Every structure is written in structure tokens, then in C-alpha cells.
Tab-separated table of C-alpha atoms in Angstrom:
chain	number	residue	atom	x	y	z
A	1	UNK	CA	7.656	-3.813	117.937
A	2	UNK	CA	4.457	-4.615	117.798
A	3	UNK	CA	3.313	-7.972	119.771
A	4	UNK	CA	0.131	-8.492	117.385
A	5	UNK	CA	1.544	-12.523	115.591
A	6	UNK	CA	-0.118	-12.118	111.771
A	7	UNK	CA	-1.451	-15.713	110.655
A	8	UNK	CA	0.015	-16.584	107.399
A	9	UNK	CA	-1.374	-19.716	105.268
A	10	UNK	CA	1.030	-21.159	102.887
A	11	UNK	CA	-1.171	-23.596	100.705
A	12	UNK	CA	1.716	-26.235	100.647
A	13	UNK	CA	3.874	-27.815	102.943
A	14	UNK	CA	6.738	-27.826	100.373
A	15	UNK	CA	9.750	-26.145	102.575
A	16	UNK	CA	10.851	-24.313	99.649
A	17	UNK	CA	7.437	-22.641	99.366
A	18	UNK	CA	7.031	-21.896	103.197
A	19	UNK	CA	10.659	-20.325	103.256
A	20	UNK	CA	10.069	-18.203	100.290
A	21	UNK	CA	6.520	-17.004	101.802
A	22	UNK	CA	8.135	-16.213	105.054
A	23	UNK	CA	10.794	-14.144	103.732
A	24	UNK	CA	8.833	-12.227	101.569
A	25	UNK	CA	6.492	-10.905	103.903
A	26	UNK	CA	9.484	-10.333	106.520
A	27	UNK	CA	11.081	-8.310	103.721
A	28	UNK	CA	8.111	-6.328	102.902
A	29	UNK	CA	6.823	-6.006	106.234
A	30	UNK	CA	10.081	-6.156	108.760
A	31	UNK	CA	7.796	-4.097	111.656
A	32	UNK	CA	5.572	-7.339	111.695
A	33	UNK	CA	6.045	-10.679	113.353
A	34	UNK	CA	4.654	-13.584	111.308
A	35	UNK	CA	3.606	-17.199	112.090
A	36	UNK	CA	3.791	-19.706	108.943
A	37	UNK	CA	1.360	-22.516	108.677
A	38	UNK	CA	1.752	-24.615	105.900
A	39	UNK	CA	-1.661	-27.053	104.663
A	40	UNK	CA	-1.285	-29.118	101.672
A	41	UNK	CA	-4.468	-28.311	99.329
A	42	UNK	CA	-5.265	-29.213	96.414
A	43	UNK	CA	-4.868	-27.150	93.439
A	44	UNK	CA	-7.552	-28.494	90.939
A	45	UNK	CA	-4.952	-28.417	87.828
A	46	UNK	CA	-2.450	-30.987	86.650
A	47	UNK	CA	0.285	-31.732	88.973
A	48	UNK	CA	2.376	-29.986	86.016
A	49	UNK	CA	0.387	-27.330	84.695
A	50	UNK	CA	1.097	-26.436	81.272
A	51	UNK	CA	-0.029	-22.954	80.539
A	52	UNK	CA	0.070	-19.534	82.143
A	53	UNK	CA	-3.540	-19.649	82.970
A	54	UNK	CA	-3.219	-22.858	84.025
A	55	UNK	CA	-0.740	-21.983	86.533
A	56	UNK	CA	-2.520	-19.191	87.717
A	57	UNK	CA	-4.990	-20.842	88.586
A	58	UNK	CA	-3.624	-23.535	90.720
A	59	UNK	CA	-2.059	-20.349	92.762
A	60	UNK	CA	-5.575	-18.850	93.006
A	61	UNK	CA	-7.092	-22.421	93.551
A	62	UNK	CA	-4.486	-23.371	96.191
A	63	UNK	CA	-5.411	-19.885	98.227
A	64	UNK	CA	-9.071	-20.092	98.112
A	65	UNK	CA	-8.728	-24.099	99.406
A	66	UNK	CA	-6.373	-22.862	102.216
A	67	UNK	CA	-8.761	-19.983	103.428
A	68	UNK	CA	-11.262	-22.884	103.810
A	69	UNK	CA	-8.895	-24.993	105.995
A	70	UNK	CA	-7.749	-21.973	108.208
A	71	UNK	CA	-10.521	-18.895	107.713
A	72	UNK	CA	-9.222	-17.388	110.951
A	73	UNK	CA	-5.729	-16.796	108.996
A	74	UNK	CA	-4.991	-13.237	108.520
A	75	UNK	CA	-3.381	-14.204	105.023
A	76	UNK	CA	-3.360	-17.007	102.663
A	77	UNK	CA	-0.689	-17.466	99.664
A	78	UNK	CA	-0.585	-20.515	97.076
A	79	UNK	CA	2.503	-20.723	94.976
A	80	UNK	CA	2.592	-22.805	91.564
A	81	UNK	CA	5.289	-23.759	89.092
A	82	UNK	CA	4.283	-24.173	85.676
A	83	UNK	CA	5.933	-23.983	82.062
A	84	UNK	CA	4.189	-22.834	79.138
A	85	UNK	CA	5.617	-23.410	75.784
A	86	UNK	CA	7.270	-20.429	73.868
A	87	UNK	CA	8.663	-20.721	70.281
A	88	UNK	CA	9.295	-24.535	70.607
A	89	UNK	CA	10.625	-23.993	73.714
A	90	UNK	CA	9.519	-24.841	76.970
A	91	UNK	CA	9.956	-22.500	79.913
A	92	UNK	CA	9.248	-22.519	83.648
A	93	UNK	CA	8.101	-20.620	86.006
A	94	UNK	CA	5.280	-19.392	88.947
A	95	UNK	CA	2.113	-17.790	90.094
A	96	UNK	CA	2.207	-16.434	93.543
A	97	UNK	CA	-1.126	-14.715	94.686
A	98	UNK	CA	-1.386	-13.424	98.599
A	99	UNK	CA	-5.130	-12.659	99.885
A	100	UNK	CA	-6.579	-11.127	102.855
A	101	UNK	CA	-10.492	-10.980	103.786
A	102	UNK	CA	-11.566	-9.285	99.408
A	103	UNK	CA	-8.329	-8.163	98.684
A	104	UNK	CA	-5.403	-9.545	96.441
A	105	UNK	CA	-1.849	-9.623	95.620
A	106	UNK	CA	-0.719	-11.394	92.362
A	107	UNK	CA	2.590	-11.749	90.678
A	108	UNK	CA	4.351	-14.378	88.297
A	109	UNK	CA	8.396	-15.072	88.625
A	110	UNK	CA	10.644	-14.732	86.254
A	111	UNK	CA	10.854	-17.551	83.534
A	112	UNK	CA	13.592	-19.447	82.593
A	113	UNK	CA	13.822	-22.017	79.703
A	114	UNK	CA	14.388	-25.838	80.479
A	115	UNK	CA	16.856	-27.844	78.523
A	116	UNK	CA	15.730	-30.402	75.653
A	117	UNK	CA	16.096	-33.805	78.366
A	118	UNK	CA	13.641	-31.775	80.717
A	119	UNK	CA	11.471	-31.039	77.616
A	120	UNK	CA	11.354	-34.331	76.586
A	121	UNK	CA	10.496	-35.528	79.366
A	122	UNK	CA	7.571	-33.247	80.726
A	123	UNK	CA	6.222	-34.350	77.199
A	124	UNK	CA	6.090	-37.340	78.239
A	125	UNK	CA	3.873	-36.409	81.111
A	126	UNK	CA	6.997	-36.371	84.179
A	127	UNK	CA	6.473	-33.032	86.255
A	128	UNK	CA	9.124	-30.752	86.338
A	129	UNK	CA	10.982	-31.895	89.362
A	130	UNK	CA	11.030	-35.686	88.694
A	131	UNK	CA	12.043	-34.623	85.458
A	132	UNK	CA	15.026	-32.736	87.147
A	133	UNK	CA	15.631	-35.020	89.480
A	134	UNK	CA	15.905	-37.718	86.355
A	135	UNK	CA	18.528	-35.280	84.574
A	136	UNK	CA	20.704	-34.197	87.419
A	137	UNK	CA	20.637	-38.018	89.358
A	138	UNK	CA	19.028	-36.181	92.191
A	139	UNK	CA	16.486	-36.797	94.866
A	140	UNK	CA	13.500	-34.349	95.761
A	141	UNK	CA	15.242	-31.142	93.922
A	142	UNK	CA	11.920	-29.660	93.774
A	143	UNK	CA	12.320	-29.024	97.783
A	144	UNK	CA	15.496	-27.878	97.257
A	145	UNK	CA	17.142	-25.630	94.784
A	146	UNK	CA	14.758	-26.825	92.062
A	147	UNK	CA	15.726	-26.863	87.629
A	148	UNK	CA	16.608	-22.735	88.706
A	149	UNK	CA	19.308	-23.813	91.002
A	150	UNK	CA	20.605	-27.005	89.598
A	151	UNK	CA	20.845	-25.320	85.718
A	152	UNK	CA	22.618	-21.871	87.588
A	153	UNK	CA	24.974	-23.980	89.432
A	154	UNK	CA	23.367	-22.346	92.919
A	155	UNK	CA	23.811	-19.030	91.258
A	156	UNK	CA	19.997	-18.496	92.251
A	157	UNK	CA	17.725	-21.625	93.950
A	158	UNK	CA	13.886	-21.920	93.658
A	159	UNK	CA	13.230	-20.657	96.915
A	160	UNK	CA	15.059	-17.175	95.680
A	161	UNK	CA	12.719	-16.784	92.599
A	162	UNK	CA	9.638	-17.377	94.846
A	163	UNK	CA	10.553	-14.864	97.233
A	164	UNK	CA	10.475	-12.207	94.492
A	165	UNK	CA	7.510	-13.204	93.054
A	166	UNK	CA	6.087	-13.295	96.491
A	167	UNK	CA	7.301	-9.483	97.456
A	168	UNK	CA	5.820	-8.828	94.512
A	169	UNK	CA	2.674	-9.735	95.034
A	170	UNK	CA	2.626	-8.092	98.410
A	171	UNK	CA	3.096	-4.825	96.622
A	172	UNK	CA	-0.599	-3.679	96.986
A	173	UNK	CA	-0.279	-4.261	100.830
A	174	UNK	CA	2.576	-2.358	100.885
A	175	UNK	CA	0.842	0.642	99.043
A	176	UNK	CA	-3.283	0.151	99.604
A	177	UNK	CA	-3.546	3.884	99.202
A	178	UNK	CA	-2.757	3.173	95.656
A	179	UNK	CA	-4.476	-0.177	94.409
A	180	UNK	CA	-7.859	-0.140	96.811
A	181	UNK	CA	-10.188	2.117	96.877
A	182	UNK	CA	-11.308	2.016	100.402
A	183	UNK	CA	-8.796	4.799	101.161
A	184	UNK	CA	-7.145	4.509	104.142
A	185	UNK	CA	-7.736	0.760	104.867
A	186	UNK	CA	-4.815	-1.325	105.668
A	187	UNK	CA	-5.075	-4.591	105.309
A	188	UNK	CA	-2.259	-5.453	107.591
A	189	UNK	CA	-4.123	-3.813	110.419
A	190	UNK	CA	-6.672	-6.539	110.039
């Protein structure tokens, strides 16, 4: 076991978030020992952003404003929850990207749709968890299960469908060989 801690900057201090960030790098790296910080930062887009590349950026936003806070981190990781609308349809979902020093790890969850009340009301300008809180008479879901968890029945909870997003975004670490070409540099030897 190696006694060398690995910094890693979660660019919220939503539980949910920090738990999902945690366990995906523990998964993906179970040799390493991690410490979690967690800064809230802003993510320059709308508290509910409304398209993919909206989202995506909020995730890339939220990592660069955290590597400013804490540049002595070893990693940095913003997580964002958007919906986009499909076919009339609204569906939700998130951005996770990881960085270290030039490199990057992106990845977007899987999407689920929202039901018409949550719909309606994100059209009305409500962010997605007041909005579920409003349709399931619940209090702070979004730090929680989340829509995922309360529309499954607990069949699968927010923090679930970050983690995989979040392993998959650490998939370059995991094989630099393969996505850098500085051969042979390992970014979790920084």
C-alpha cells in the first residue's frame, strides 16, 4: 500500500457529488488512498442548464474554478446535471470531467426522461431538484437520491449514476498508454 494521500478537488460540496467522486476513483484506482475536498465554485451557466453543451460546460467550468482555489490538488472533478430536450421530451442527466496538471477525463451519465409535472415545471424556470422536491413533497432530494432515485423507487439513486459517469471519465488514467501521447507518463504518479 502505498502511503503517498492523492489530493482530490470535488468542485461542489453537494454530498452526493463528493460520494460519487470518491467512489469512483477508489473503484478505478483501489491501490491508491484518496483525500476528498469539496469547494463550492461557480459554474458560469444557469443553475439548470438546458443543453448538452451547456452542461458540459459547467463540468469543465466548475474544474478549471476549483484548480484555482486548490492548484496544489493532484486532481480536480466538477460534476453537472442538466436536461436537454429530445422529441418534446425533456431528459436529464450529467457531465463529469476529471483533470490533472494538461490532461483530461470526460464522460456524460446516462439520461433518463423526466415526467410532464417536472417538465412543466423546469419550463417555468424551477431547477430540477426543487422541481422534484415540488412533485415528490420532498426536501433537498437533489442531495439525496435525486429525480433518478425517487422515479426508480431507489432502484438506482443519483449518487449511483455519478459514480459511473465518474469511472468513466477516469478511463484515460486508467489506460494513459492509450489516450496520451507522452508514452509512459502516468498521471497518477504525479
Amino acid at each position: 500500500m502505498k502511503s503517498n494521500v492523492l489530493k482530490v478537488v470535488v468542485a461542489s460540496t453537494n454530498p452526493v457529488k463528493g460520494k460519487a467522486a470518491l467512489g469512483g476513483f477508489q473503484r478505478m484506482f483501489p491501490q491508491e488512498q484518496f483525500e476528498l475536498v469539496a469547494v463550492e465554485v461557480p459554474s458560469g451557466v444557469a443553475d439548470q442548464p438546458m443543453t448538452n453543451e451547456e452542461t458540459w460546460q459547467g463540468a469543465r467550468n466548475r474544474v478549471m474554478n476549483a484548480k484555482q482555489a486548490y492548484p496544489e490538488a493532484h486532481y480536480w472533478i466538477g460534476i453537472e446535471g442538466g436536461v436537454e430536450e429530445l422529441e418534446g421530451e425533456l431528459a436529464s442527466f450529467s457531465w463529469v470531467a476529471v483533470c490533472t496538471g494538461d490532461k483530461w477525463g470526460k464522460a456524460r451519465s446516462g439520461m433518463f426522461f423526466l415526467p410532464p409535472a417536472m417538465t412543466e415545471l423546469i419550463a417555468q424556470g424551477v431547477e430540477l431538484g426543487k422541481a422534484n422536491d415540488q412533485v415528490f413533497s420532498q426536501l433537498n432530494s437533489k442531495q439525496k437520491g435525486g429525480a433518478i432515485g425517487m422515479l426508480s423507487d431507489g432502484a438506482l439513486d443519483r449518487k449511483e449514476l455519478y459514480e459511473q459517469a465518474v469511472i468513466q471519465a477516469l478511463v484515460p488514467f486508467k489506460n494513459p498508454e492509450l489516450y496520451w501521447k507522452e508514452a509512459g507518463e502516468d498521471p497518477m504518479k504525479r
